[in-house]
Amino acid sequence: MRHILSLLLENEAGALSRVAGLFSARAFNIESLTVAPTEDPTISRMTVVTSGSDAIIEQITKQLNKLVDVIKVVDLNEYRHIERELMLIKLTAQKTDRDEIKRMVDIFRGRIIDVTENTYTIEMTGTGEKLNAFIEALDDSIILEVVRSGVSGISRGDKAIQS
Amino acid sequence: MAKKREILRGAEIFCRALKDEGVKHLFGYPGGAVLHIYDELYKQDAVQHILVRHEQGATHAADGYARATGKPGVVLVTSGPGATNAVTGIATAYMDSIPLVVFTGQVPTHMIGNDAFQEVDAIGITRPCVKHNFLVKDVKDLAKTIKKAFYVATSGRPGPVVVDIPKDVTADSCEYDYPKEVEMRSYRPVVKGHPGQIKKAAKLILSAKKPMIYSGGGVILGEASQELIDFSRLLGYPVTNTLMGLGAFPATDKQFIGMLGMHGTYEANMGMHHCDVLIAIGARFDDRVTGDLEKFCPYAKIVHIDVDPSSIAKNVPVDIPIVGDVKHVLTDLIDLIKNDKEKPDAKALKSWWQQMHDWAAIDCLKFDRTTDVIKPQYVVEKLWELTKGDAYVTSDVGQHQMWAAQFYKFDKPRRWINSGGLGTMGFGLPAAMGVKLAFPEETVACITGEASLVMCIQELSTCLQYNTPVKIISLNNRYMGMVRQWQEFFYSSRYSHSYMEALPDFVKMAESYGHVGMRIEKTSDVEGALKEALAMTDRTVLMDFVTDQTENVYPMIAAGKGHHEMHLQPDRELA
Ligand SMILES: Cc1ncc(C[n+]2csc(CCOP(=O)(O)OP(=O)(O)O)c2C)c(N)n1
């Protein structure tokens, strides 16, 4: 099963490679990984999307917790949560296609953030599934470039994950 | 009273910090990146520097020192090749959870990443085989980082920590202040076990009809040998130890049924297979212990006590996990069990012990005592007798290691020192040297094979220089015996590259290093030779025992087999 793990870790050189190294050394799956500092610049927040049986997820969580730089690990699957991913996508946008593309972007609640004579660049957030749906709805041949951030996740409600 | 401000250079801070940490021995080898530090070492005498002959030797010696004393082993090597040579020893310590602090020199900070002379990414290379590592980029962080390194290495589940120190950091200066304690918000090892879990465990333990206590290296690392003994005596249950756990429970005690696992005793492994409650204490269900997981302890409910949560339910699902320091958890368990109305089921226990004795009657460790050619088991047994079971015994990897584990009956913890997890040939001699430095008055023997011995043979020089008179018991079968055994069993006796051709004359070799060499070829000479060697308390003696070339280690659980499917010696197949 797919799990979203949220980590708080020391914002130190090497912390990221410890996490990445753990996943490769122990042959754990890693679907995506995002990381950036939090409001406290000494702490980074990382979201890892992984998959595996309950036993494997338990091992992943324990092994992550064991890393000396890791302050906290939370499996967001155990909470009601929200996940979002950011996508930037550049499309060939010929005059004749522009209206159609704009309509699609509206339907998916994206925004056109850059325009040239031949292209549109679009920003869109949502679940990975929604972003996939948008890509599928487009004609393959007009896609020039896709940049996706990987998933960020947060729990719903009053509960907050803090160090 | 205001403290005097002391401004020191990085290299001085290094030496002062070791002194303030109480370090007595530093195993090392110099080179460009650590020359400032070596210059400071020259000027002080609080820390004795032991000049090894290869950085692998430094890490193994520090490791042996740590295993024997319980204190962290400390190593200093230079950048580049110094660091890479140390890696085998770091990984060895990592696999067995041994506290080491290894300082590696590094090129100056402004040159890092430039492929400078003798630069390697020591942090990157060691990351998968350390508990943690640090790169010190500023002299102001040096003292604090050293404190953290010792704290991390020795607390919780211990392990090696690497501190990479660029050369400029050792030249820069700052105020010296060695912290008494460190707090790390991201690192807080658990000590006490969960009371609810402990209560549940006590109930289950007392309800057992066919109990087994299976304890590992964690009991030794956690200094919980006495608690294990008290716990076991209170219950009267059979005890088996892993290879790493030998000595935590006295091997000569009537409750001890031997080591378990691939080359464990018949009774221990059959006991595992048939038990109804398994109490795992500071053990990690290693594949050499469990055999085929599908067939592992099919009838047992399992209690698992370990300080490392990730060890629990990693290989085998458990019924009652208890995360905590084994010493604390055992103490709590003993209290509960003592005060419980329920007592162990005496009747069930009696028939379980009867079963144990029936299994033991098979005498799975029997060997031929009538031969003139030396049986390796006999040498170990004699060594045990002559040292009254009280020597520190290090070992290498192979058949000799298994015979040492089977035939030297360790009654005390920290006496048996071997590379169980990584299985590193070359470990034995430098480890013995480390032990002897820690305990100059004790008898230290290294039971080795001729192939393992030569892997770190250069340390014979170190033994001479620092006067560490150890006894090297080389069981020389002119084969990489363990490899040969597998080739005999599983590759139709095609002995591919397992024969040690062109062996040196070990007697002359010992002599050329300034030690005593002995060659022993007949069973009748074994005892006399051992006595003679042990009597030379001030000399390192290399004893080259010419042993039976084709002796195999029995019993054995082959790959993919369960505990109840052991092979006994060929003429006594039972299982
Ligand atoms: C560094 C290293 N290389 C290879 C091995 C694989 N190996 C395990 S046992 C063994 C043979 C050991 O031979 P010897 O030291 O003579 O001991 P014996 O088995 O004959 O007692 C080998 C090569 C190892 N454990 N360590």
GROMACS .gro file of C-alpha atoms in nm, chain B residues 154-559:
model
  406
  317THR     CA    1   2.802   0.455   2.358
  318SER     CA    2   2.433   0.516   2.426
  319GLY     CA    3   2.123   0.327   2.313
  320ARG     CA    4   2.223   0.052   2.074
  321PRO     CA    5   2.595   0.129   2.053
  322GLY     CA    6   2.787   0.159   1.729
  323PRO     CA    7   3.076   0.323   1.550
  324VAL     CA    8   3.077   0.699   1.491
  325VAL     CA    9   3.311   0.868   1.244
  326VAL     CA   10   3.432   1.225   1.290
  327ASP     CA   11   3.593   1.370   0.978
  328ILE     CA   12   3.826   1.659   1.060
  329PRO     CA   13   3.971   1.878   0.783
  330LYS     CA   14   4.331   1.979   0.832
  331ASP     CA   15   4.263   2.353   0.860
  332VAL     CA   16   4.024   2.288   1.148
  333THR     CA   17   4.315   2.136   1.341
  334ALA     CA   18   4.522   2.451   1.278
  335ASP     CA   19   4.253   2.709   1.363
  336SER     CA   20   4.202   2.824   1.720
  337CYS     CA   21   3.914   2.896   1.950
  338GLU     CA   22   3.818   2.887   2.311
  339TYR     CA   23   3.824   2.536   2.456
  340ASP     CA   24   3.523   2.421   2.648
  341TYR     CA   25   3.445   2.052   2.667
  342PRO     CA   26   3.077   2.007   2.745
  343LYS     CA   27   2.992   1.776   3.034
  344GLU     CA   28   2.679   1.658   2.863
  345VAL     CA   29   2.508   1.691   2.532
  346GLU     CA   30   2.142   1.707   2.448
  347MET     CA   31   2.032   1.607   2.101
  348ARG     CA   32   1.666   1.667   2.025
  349SER     CA   33   1.682   1.419   1.739
  350TYR     CA   34   1.846   1.142   1.942
  351ARG     CA   35   1.693   1.017   2.265
  352PRO     CA   36   1.741   0.644   2.320
  353VAL     CA   37   1.470   0.464   2.515
  354VAL     CA   38   1.571   0.314   2.848
  355LYS     CA   39   1.266   0.189   3.036
  356GLY     CA   40   1.038  -0.066   2.879
  357HIS     CA   41   0.662  -0.012   2.856
  358PRO     CA   42   0.510  -0.134   3.187
  359GLY     CA   43   0.198  -0.273   3.018
  360GLN     CA   44   0.405  -0.479   2.778
  361ILE     CA   45   0.628  -0.604   3.056
  362LYS     CA   46   0.323  -0.714   3.253
  363LYS     CA   47   0.185  -0.901   2.955
  364ALA     CA   48   0.522  -1.063   2.897
  365ALA     CA   49   0.547  -1.180   3.258
  366LYS     CA   50   0.207  -1.350   3.228
  367LEU     CA   51   0.301  -1.524   2.907
  368ILE     CA   52   0.640  -1.628   3.041
  369LEU     CA   53   0.482  -1.785   3.350
  370SER     CA   54   0.226  -1.973   3.144
  371ALA     CA   55   0.488  -2.154   2.937
  372LYS     CA   56   0.509  -2.530   2.922
  373LYS     CA   57   0.808  -2.550   2.692
  374PRO     CA   58   0.994  -2.224   2.739
  375MET     CA   59   1.322  -2.114   2.584
  376ILE     CA   60   1.538  -1.819   2.673
  377TYR     CA   61   1.730  -1.706   2.366
  378SER     CA   62   1.974  -1.428   2.444
  379GLY     CA   63   2.216  -1.240   2.227
  380GLY     CA   64   2.495  -0.985   2.220
  381GLY     CA   65   2.259  -0.717   2.347
  382VAL     CA   66   2.278  -0.865   2.695
  383ILE     CA   67   2.655  -0.822   2.693
  384LEU     CA   68   2.643  -0.474   2.542
  385GLY     CA   69   2.375  -0.378   2.793
  386GLU     CA   70   2.576  -0.512   3.090
  387ALA     CA   71   2.278  -0.728   3.182
  388SER     CA   72   2.449  -1.061   3.232
  389GLN     CA   73   2.368  -1.075   3.604
  390GLU     CA   74   2.005  -0.986   3.537
  391LEU     CA   75   1.989  -1.261   3.274
  392ILE     CA   76   2.127  -1.510   3.523
  393ASP     CA   77   1.883  -1.401   3.795
  394PHE     CA   78   1.592  -1.409   3.553
  395SER     CA   79   1.681  -1.756   3.425
  396ARG     CA   80   1.744  -1.904   3.768
  397LEU     CA   81   1.417  -1.764   3.898
  398LEU     CA   82   1.230  -1.945   3.624
  399GLY     CA   83   1.446  -2.254   3.578
  400TYR     CA   84   1.405  -2.237   3.201
  401PRO     CA   85   1.664  -2.357   2.948
  402VAL     CA   86   1.895  -2.089   2.812
  403THR     CA   87   2.061  -2.075   2.473
  404ASN     CA   88   2.297  -1.799   2.357
  405THR     CA   89   2.374  -1.670   2.011
  406LEU     CA   90   2.732  -1.659   1.886
  407MET     CA   91   2.743  -1.297   2.003
  408GLY     CA   92   2.581  -1.372   2.334
  409LEU     CA   93   2.820  -1.640   2.459
  410GLY     CA   94   2.936  -1.572   2.813
  411ALA     CA   95   2.631  -1.367   2.908
  412PHE     CA   96   2.501  -1.684   3.072
  413PRO     CA   97   2.763  -1.923   3.218
  414ALA     CA   98   2.826  -2.203   2.971
  415THR     CA   99   2.899  -2.450   3.250
  416ASP     CA  100   2.564  -2.382   3.419
  417LYS     CA  101   2.319  -2.672   3.411
  418GLN     CA  102   2.052  -2.450   3.257
  419PHE     CA  103   2.273  -2.374   2.958
  420ILE     CA  104   2.201  -2.586   2.653
  421GLY     CA  105   2.465  -2.442   2.422
  422MET     CA  106   2.475  -2.203   2.133
  423LEU     CA  107   2.194  -2.210   1.879
  424GLY     CA  108   2.188  -2.157   1.505
  425MET     CA  109   2.375  -2.290   1.206
  426HIS     CA  110   2.642  -2.464   1.416
  427GLY     CA  111   2.454  -2.465   1.742
  428THR     CA  112   2.385  -2.771   1.953
  429TYR     CA  113   2.117  -3.022   1.869
  430GLU     CA  114   1.939  -2.958   2.197
  431ALA     CA  115   1.936  -2.580   2.154
  432ASN     CA  116   1.800  -2.595   1.801
  433MET     CA  117   1.546  -2.867   1.874
  434GLY     CA  118   1.441  -2.668   2.178
  435MET     CA  119   1.384  -2.366   1.957
  436HIS     CA  120   1.176  -2.568   1.717
  437HIS     CA  121   0.952  -2.722   1.980
  438CYS     CA  122   0.920  -2.444   2.237
  439ASP     CA  123   0.587  -2.280   2.311
  440VAL     CA  124   0.720  -1.954   2.453
  441LEU     CA  125   1.037  -1.795   2.322
  442ILE     CA  126   1.193  -1.518   2.526
  443ALA     CA  127   1.434  -1.330   2.302
  444ILE     CA  128   1.660  -1.093   2.489
  445GLY     CA  129   1.899  -0.856   2.313
  446ALA     CA  130   1.908  -1.079   2.007
  447ARG     CA  131   1.819  -0.988   1.653
  448PHE     CA  132   1.698  -1.306   1.480
  449ASP     CA  133   1.994  -1.312   1.243
  450ASP     CA  134   1.964  -1.555   0.950
  451ARG     CA  135   2.250  -1.766   1.087
  452VAL     CA  136   2.042  -1.811   1.399
  453THR     CA  137   1.694  -1.861   1.259
  454GLY     CA  138   1.756  -2.087   0.960
  455ASP     CA  139   1.460  -2.086   0.724
  456LEU     CA  140   1.216  -1.826   0.855
  457GLU     CA  141   0.917  -2.023   0.728
  458LYS     CA  142   1.009  -2.303   0.966
  459PHE     CA  143   1.117  -2.085   1.257
  460CYS     CA  144   0.969  -2.165   1.600
  461PRO     CA  145   0.637  -2.283   1.460
  462TYR     CA  146   0.469  -2.339   1.798
  463ALA     CA  147   0.602  -2.044   1.991
  464LYS     CA  148   0.460  -1.721   2.118
  465ILE     CA  149   0.748  -1.475   2.114
  466VAL     CA  150   0.852  -1.206   2.359
  467HIS     CA  151   1.127  -0.983   2.224
  468ILE     CA  152   1.322  -0.737   2.437
  469ASP     CA  153   1.556  -0.501   2.255
  470VAL     CA  154   1.680  -0.146   2.286
  471ASP     CA  155   1.649  -0.094   1.912
  472PRO     CA  156   1.287  -0.088   1.794
  473SER     CA  157   1.396  -0.165   1.439
  474SER     CA  158   1.534  -0.501   1.553
  475ILE     CA  159   1.190  -0.603   1.669
  476ALA     CA  160   0.968  -0.772   1.411
  477LYS     CA  161   1.230  -0.714   1.140
  478ASN     CA  162   1.269  -1.079   1.044
  479VAL     CA  163   1.017  -1.257   1.264
  480PRO     CA  164   0.679  -1.126   1.381
  481VAL     CA  165   0.663  -1.115   1.761
  482ASP     CA  166   0.371  -1.135   2.001
  483ILE     CA  167   0.499  -0.911   2.277
  484PRO     CA  168   0.760  -0.653   2.175
  485ILE     CA  169   0.934  -0.463   2.452
  486VAL     CA  170   1.155  -0.172   2.353
  487GLY     CA  171   1.399  -0.085   2.625
  488ASP     CA  172   1.738  -0.133   2.778
  489VAL     CA  173   1.765  -0.507   2.853
  490LYS     CA  174   1.903  -0.445   3.200
  491HIS     CA  175   1.606  -0.232   3.301
  492VAL     CA  176   1.348  -0.454   3.137
  493LEU     CA  177   1.489  -0.771   3.294
  494THR     CA  178   1.495  -0.605   3.634
  495ASP     CA  179   1.130  -0.509   3.596
  496LEU     CA  180   1.042  -0.857   3.476
  497ILE     CA  181   1.219  -1.022   3.768
  498ASP     CA  182   1.022  -0.802   4.010
  499LEU     CA  183   0.691  -0.889   3.850
  500ILE     CA  184   0.762  -1.259   3.832
  501LYS     CA  185   0.880  -1.274   4.193
  502ASN     CA  186   0.561  -1.109   4.311
  503ASP     CA  187   0.325  -1.306   4.092
  504LYS     CA  188   0.107  -1.572   4.255
  505GLU     CA  189   0.157  -1.779   3.946
  506LYS     CA  190   0.471  -1.993   3.944
  507PRO     CA  191   0.636  -2.175   3.656
  508ASP     CA  192   0.459  -2.502   3.577
  509ALA     CA  193   0.692  -2.746   3.753
  510LYS     CA  194   0.543  -3.058   3.600
  511ALA     CA  195   0.554  -2.931   3.245
  512LEU     CA  196   0.904  -2.800   3.304
  513LYS     CA  197   1.021  -3.135   3.431
  514SER     CA  198   0.915  -3.316   3.118
  515TRP     CA  199   1.057  -3.034   2.902
  516TRP     CA  200   1.392  -3.075   3.074
  517GLN     CA  201   1.368  -3.450   3.025
  518GLN     CA  202   1.324  -3.384   2.656
  519MET     CA  203   1.627  -3.153   2.665
  520HIS     CA  204   1.839  -3.423   2.826
  521ASP     CA  205   1.728  -3.677   2.568
  522TRP     CA  206   1.834  -3.444   2.291
  523ALA     CA  207   2.161  -3.368   2.469
  524ALA     CA  208   2.231  -3.740   2.502
  525ILE     CA  209   2.294  -3.745   2.129
  526ASP     CA  210   2.619  -3.567   2.214
  527CYS     CA  211   2.624  -3.362   1.896
  528LEU     CA  212   2.971  -3.218   1.959
  529LYS     CA  213   3.143  -3.552   1.986
  530PHE     CA  214   3.469  -3.589   1.796
  531ASP     CA  215   3.724  -3.861   1.746
  532ARG     CA  216   3.965  -3.863   2.041
  533THR     CA  217   4.176  -4.152   1.921
  534THR     CA  218   4.369  -3.994   1.635
  535ASP     CA  219   4.731  -3.900   1.633
  536VAL     CA  220   4.662  -3.622   1.389
  537ILE     CA  221   4.540  -3.321   1.583
  538LYS     CA  222   4.168  -3.261   1.599
  539PRO     CA  223   4.102  -2.886   1.616
  540GLN     CA  224   3.827  -2.932   1.872
  541TYR     CA  225   4.074  -3.095   2.105
  542VAL     CA  226   4.306  -2.794   2.094
  543VAL     CA  227   4.025  -2.558   2.192
  544GLU     CA  228   3.908  -2.790   2.466
  545LYS     CA  229   4.258  -2.813   2.611
  546LEU     CA  230   4.301  -2.437   2.595
  547TRP     CA  231   3.976  -2.403   2.789
  548GLU     CA  232   4.093  -2.648   3.052
  549LEU     CA  233   4.437  -2.499   3.091
  550THR     CA  234   4.310  -2.141   3.113
  551LYS     CA  235   4.032  -2.256   3.351
  552GLY     CA  236   3.778  -2.107   3.117
  553ASP     CA  237   3.887  -1.760   3.217
  554ALA     CA  238   4.089  -1.634   2.921
  555TYR     CA  239   3.987  -1.363   2.682
  556VAL     CA  240   3.949  -1.538   2.350
  557THR     CA  241   3.937  -1.355   2.020
  558SER     CA  242   3.876  -1.529   1.694
  559ASP     CA  243   3.870  -1.489   1.321
  560VAL     CA  244   3.620  -1.633   1.078
  561GLY     CA  245   3.580  -1.990   0.967
  562GLN     CA  246   3.569  -2.336   1.117
  563HIS     CA  247   3.808  -2.244   1.397
  564GLN     CA  248   3.567  -1.971   1.506
  565MET     CA  249   3.284  -2.220   1.536
  566TRP     CA  250   3.498  -2.469   1.724
  567ALA     CA  251   3.609  -2.193   1.958
  568ALA     CA  252   3.245  -2.103   2.019
  569GLN     CA  253   3.147  -2.467   2.072
  570PHE     CA  254   3.437  -2.588   2.283
  571TYR     CA  255   3.553  -2.291   2.487
  572LYS     CA  256   3.288  -2.269   2.753
  573PHE     CA  257   3.260  -1.902   2.840
  574ASP     CA  258   3.129  -1.837   3.187
  575LYS     CA  259   3.164  -1.462   3.185
  576PRO     CA  260   3.058  -1.187   2.948
  577ARG     CA  261   3.310  -0.994   2.733
  578ARG     CA  262   3.551  -1.290   2.725
  579TRP     CA  263   3.450  -1.407   2.377
  580ILE     CA  264   3.544  -1.159   2.111
  581ASN     CA  265   3.461  -1.232   1.750
  582SER     CA  266   3.322  -1.075   1.437
  583GLY     CA  267   2.982  -1.236   1.427
  584GLY     CA  268   2.784  -1.002   1.207
  585LEU     CA  269   3.025  -0.907   0.931
  586GLY     CA  270   3.242  -1.217   0.962
  587THR     CA  271   3.568  -1.036   0.904
  588MET     CA  272   3.877  -1.250   0.856
  589GLY     CA  273   4.174  -1.063   0.999
  590PHE     CA  274   3.987  -0.950   1.308
  591GLY     CA  275   4.139  -1.187   1.562
  592LEU     CA  276   4.500  -1.079   1.602
  593PRO     CA  277   4.451  -0.701   1.621
  594ALA     CA  278   4.147  -0.753   1.846
  595ALA     CA  279   4.357  -0.967   2.082
  596MET     CA  280   4.615  -0.692   2.093
  597GLY     CA  281   4.345  -0.440   2.188
  598VAL     CA  282   4.221  -0.667   2.465
  599LYS     CA  283   4.570  -0.722   2.602
  600LEU     CA  284   4.631  -0.348   2.615
  601ALA     CA  285   4.314  -0.311   2.819
  602PHE     CA  286   4.395  -0.604   3.049
  603PRO     CA  287   4.771  -0.659   3.059
  604GLU     CA  288   4.743  -0.910   3.341
  605GLU     CA  289   4.489  -1.138   3.175
  606THR     CA  290   4.549  -1.431   2.944
  607VAL     CA  291   4.448  -1.336   2.591
  608ALA     CA  292   4.432  -1.599   2.319
  609CYS     CA  293   4.347  -1.562   1.954
  610ILE     CA  294   4.198  -1.877   1.804
  611THR     CA  295   4.249  -1.844   1.433
  612GLY     CA  296   4.299  -2.022   1.104
  613GLU     CA  297   4.606  -1.988   0.887
  614ALA     CA  298   4.409  -1.802   0.619
  615SER     CA  299   4.254  -1.552   0.856
  616LEU     CA  300   4.575  -1.500   1.049
  617VAL     CA  301   4.772  -1.368   0.754
  618MET     CA  302   4.507  -1.109   0.675
  619CYS     CA  303   4.635  -0.880   0.951
  620ILE     CA  304   4.965  -1.050   1.029
  621GLN     CA  305   5.151  -0.719   1.016
  622GLU     CA  306   5.013  -0.640   1.361
  623LEU     CA  307   5.270  -0.880   1.507
  624SER     CA  308   5.498  -0.575   1.491
  625THR     CA  309   5.256  -0.373   1.698
  626CYS     CA  310   5.239  -0.657   1.950
  627LEU     CA  311   5.614  -0.634   1.991
  628GLN     CA  312   5.633  -0.257   2.009
  629TYR     CA  313   5.365  -0.224   2.277
  630ASN     CA  314   5.442  -0.548   2.454
  631THR     CA  315   5.109  -0.721   2.425
  632PRO     CA  316   5.199  -1.086   2.479
  633VAL     CA  317   4.903  -1.272   2.329
  634LYS     CA  318   4.881  -1.641   2.245
  635ILE     CA  319   4.793  -1.713   1.886
  636ILE     CA  320   4.635  -2.053   1.846
  637SER     CA  321   4.637  -2.115   1.473
  638LEU     CA  322   4.439  -2.423   1.371
  639ASN     CA  323   4.626  -2.479   1.051
  640ASN     CA  324   4.438  -2.713   0.820
  641ARG     CA  325   4.604  -2.578   0.506
  642TYR     CA  326   4.258  -2.494   0.380
  643MET     CA  327   4.015  -2.212   0.406
  644GLY     CA  328   3.836  -2.474   0.606
  645MET     CA  329   3.491  -2.328   0.612
  646VAL     CA  330   3.500  -2.268   0.238
  647ARG     CA  331   3.629  -2.620   0.186
  648GLN     CA  332   3.349  -2.759   0.401
  649TRP     CA  333   3.083  -2.585   0.193
  650GLN     CA  334   3.250  -2.701  -0.125
  651GLU     CA  335   3.252  -3.055   0.005
  652PHE     CA  336   2.883  -3.041   0.101
  653PHE     CA  337   2.734  -2.828  -0.172
  654TYR     CA  338   2.977  -2.834  -0.468
  655SER     CA  339   3.063  -3.204  -0.494
  656SER     CA  340   3.405  -3.155  -0.337
  657ARG     CA  341   3.533  -2.924  -0.608
  658TYR     CA  342   3.780  -2.735  -0.391
  659SER     CA  343   3.797  -2.422  -0.597
  660HIS     CA  344   4.068  -2.192  -0.465
  661SER     CA  345   4.022  -2.289  -0.104
  662TYR     CA  346   4.361  -2.452  -0.061
  663MET     CA  347   4.625  -2.234   0.100
  664GLU     CA  348   4.924  -2.298  -0.118
  665ALA     CA  349   5.269  -2.163  -0.046
  666LEU     CA  350   5.205  -2.104   0.322
  667PRO     CA  351   5.490  -1.938   0.508
  668ASP     CA  352   5.687  -2.109   0.779
  669PHE     CA  353   5.489  -1.968   1.070
  670VAL     CA  354   5.757  -2.045   1.326
  671LYS     CA  355   6.016  -1.845   1.137
  672MET     CA  356   5.760  -1.577   1.073
  673ALA     CA  357   5.690  -1.538   1.443
  674GLU     CA  358   6.060  -1.527   1.512
  675SER     CA  359   6.127  -1.269   1.247
  676TYR     CA  360   5.872  -1.043   1.416
  677GLY     CA  361   6.054  -1.097   1.745
  678HIS     CA  362   5.812  -1.346   1.895
  679VAL     CA  363   5.811  -1.715   1.977
  680GLY     CA  364   5.693  -1.962   1.714
  681MET     CA  365   5.589  -2.322   1.780
  682ARG     CA  366   5.479  -2.594   1.546
  683ILE     CA  367   5.270  -2.876   1.693
  684GLU     CA  368   5.196  -3.184   1.484
  685LYS     CA  369   5.077  -3.460   1.716
  686THR     CA  370   4.781  -3.487   1.950
  687SER     CA  371   5.008  -3.600   2.229
  688ASP     CA  372   5.207  -3.276   2.204
  689VAL     CA  373   4.911  -3.040   2.229
  690GLU     CA  374   4.878  -3.012   2.603
  691GLY     CA  375   5.248  -2.974   2.671
  692ALA     CA  376   5.287  -2.709   2.404
  693LEU     CA  377   4.991  -2.511   2.532
  694LYS     CA  378   5.127  -2.523   2.885
  695GLU     CA  379   5.466  -2.407   2.767
  696ALA     CA  380   5.318  -2.120   2.567
  697LEU     CA  381   5.084  -2.009   2.845
  698ALA     CA  382   5.376  -2.010   3.087
  699MET     CA  383   5.557  -1.756   2.872
  700THR     CA  384   5.343  -1.476   3.006
  701ASP     CA  385   5.570  -1.205   2.872
  702ARG     CA  386   5.596  -1.330   2.514
  703THR     CA  387   5.368  -1.337   2.219
  704VAL     CA  388   5.358  -1.695   2.099
  705LEU     CA  389   5.237  -1.807   1.759
  706MET     CA  390   5.131  -2.170   1.787
  707ASP     CA  391   5.096  -2.340   1.452
  708PHE     CA  392   4.881  -2.647   1.516
  709VAL     CA  393   4.889  -2.876   1.215
  710THR     CA  394   4.536  -3.010   1.231
  711ASP     CA  395   4.321  -3.265   1.053
  712GLN     CA  396   4.269  -3.122   0.706
  713THR     CA  397   3.925  -3.257   0.644
  714GLU     CA  398   3.753  -3.210   0.978
  715ASN     CA  399   3.409  -3.050   0.941
  716VAL     CA  400   3.204  -2.842   1.179
  717TYR     CA  401   2.901  -3.026   1.309
  718PRO     CA  402   2.618  -3.012   1.372
  719MET     CA  403   2.500  -2.793   1.087
  720ILE     CA  404   2.179  -2.645   0.957
  721ALA     CA  405   2.213  -2.605   0.582
  722ALA     CA  406   2.068  -2.307   0.401
   0.00000   0.00000   0.00000
